[in-house]
């Protein structure tokens, strides 16, 4: 998946909702088709409380491409140990 992890900030990942400092649980992968190639993925992080709100915001604009847990996103990015 392109787009990589959200901007690195010291400490555990937190929700992208304005003013929220809760632990991130979800990754919302998106792109703006007017600016990004189809395979490009930008990311927002969300806590359980803000996942639906942030998803709706991106979805109404046609930007939302996928919503997965942070754990799944990191595993798919190869940050975790290989299973096999």
Coordinates of C-alpha atoms in Angstrom, one line a residue:
X1 CA 0.0 0.0 0.0
X2 CA 1.4 3.4 -0.9
X3 CA 1.0 6.4 1.2
X4 CA 2.9 4.9 4.2
X5 CA 2.2 5.5 7.8
X6 CA 0.7 8.8 9.0
X7 CA 3.2 11.5 10.0
X8 CA 5.5 10.2 12.6
X9 CA 4.9 11.8 16.0
X10 CA 6.6 10.7 19.2
X11 CA 4.4 8.4 21.3
X12 CA 1.5 6.1 20.4
X13 CA -0.6 7.0 17.3
X14 CA -3.6 9.3 18.1
X15 CA -6.9 10.1 16.4
X16 CA -6.8 12.6 13.6
X17 CA -10.1 14.3 14.7
X18 CA -9.5 17.9 15.7
X19 CA -8.7 18.2 19.4
X20 CA -8.9 14.4 20.0
X21 CA -5.9 12.8 21.7
X22 CA -7.4 9.3 22.1
X23 CA -5.5 6.3 20.9
X24 CA -5.9 5.5 17.2
X25 CA -7.6 2.2 16.5
X26 CA -8.6 2.7 12.8
X27 CA -6.8 3.8 9.6
X28 CA -8.9 5.6 7.0
X29 CA -7.2 5.3 3.6
X30 CA -8.2 7.9 1.1
X31 CA -7.2 9.9 -1.9
X32 CA -8.5 13.0 -3.7
X33 CA -8.8 11.9 -7.4
X34 CA -8.2 15.5 -8.5
X35 CA -4.8 15.5 -6.8
X36 CA -3.6 11.9 -6.4
X37 CA -3.1 9.0 -8.7
X38 CA -5.6 6.2 -8.2
X39 CA -3.2 3.9 -6.3
X40 CA -2.0 6.7 -3.9
X41 CA -3.3 6.4 -0.3
X42 CA -3.3 9.2 2.2
X43 CA -4.3 8.2 5.8
X44 CA -6.2 9.6 8.7
X45 CA -6.2 7.8 12.1
X46 CA -9.4 7.4 14.1
X47 CA -10.4 6.3 17.6
X48 CA -13.6 4.3 18.0
X49 CA -15.6 7.5 18.8
X50 CA -14.5 9.4 15.6
X51 CA -14.3 6.6 13.0
X52 CA -17.8 7.1 11.7
X53 CA -17.6 10.9 11.6
X54 CA -14.3 10.9 9.8
X55 CA -15.4 8.1 7.4
X56 CA -18.6 10.1 6.6
X57 CA -16.6 13.3 6.0
X58 CA -14.3 11.5 3.5
X59 CA -17.1 9.4 2.0
X60 CA -19.3 12.4 1.1
X61 CA -16.5 13.8 -0.9
X62 CA -15.8 10.5 -2.7
X63 CA -12.3 10.3 -1.1
X64 CA -12.7 7.3 1.2
X65 CA -11.1 4.1 -0.2
X66 CA -10.7 1.7 2.8
X67 CA -11.1 1.5 6.6
X68 CA -9.0 -1.1 8.5
X69 CA -7.7 -1.5 12.0
X70 CA -4.4 0.1 12.7
X71 CA -3.1 -3.4 13.5
X72 CA -4.1 -4.7 10.0
X73 CA -2.6 -1.6 8.3
X74 CA 0.7 -2.1 10.0
X75 CA 0.7 -5.8 9.3
X76 CA 0.0 -5.1 5.6
X77 CA 2.8 -2.5 5.5
X78 CA 5.2 -5.1 6.7
X79 CA 5.9 -3.5 10.1
X80 CA 5.1 -6.8 11.9
X81 CA 6.8 -10.1 11.8
X82 CA 6.2 -12.3 8.8
X83 CA 3.8 -15.1 9.5
X84 CA 4.0 -18.4 7.6

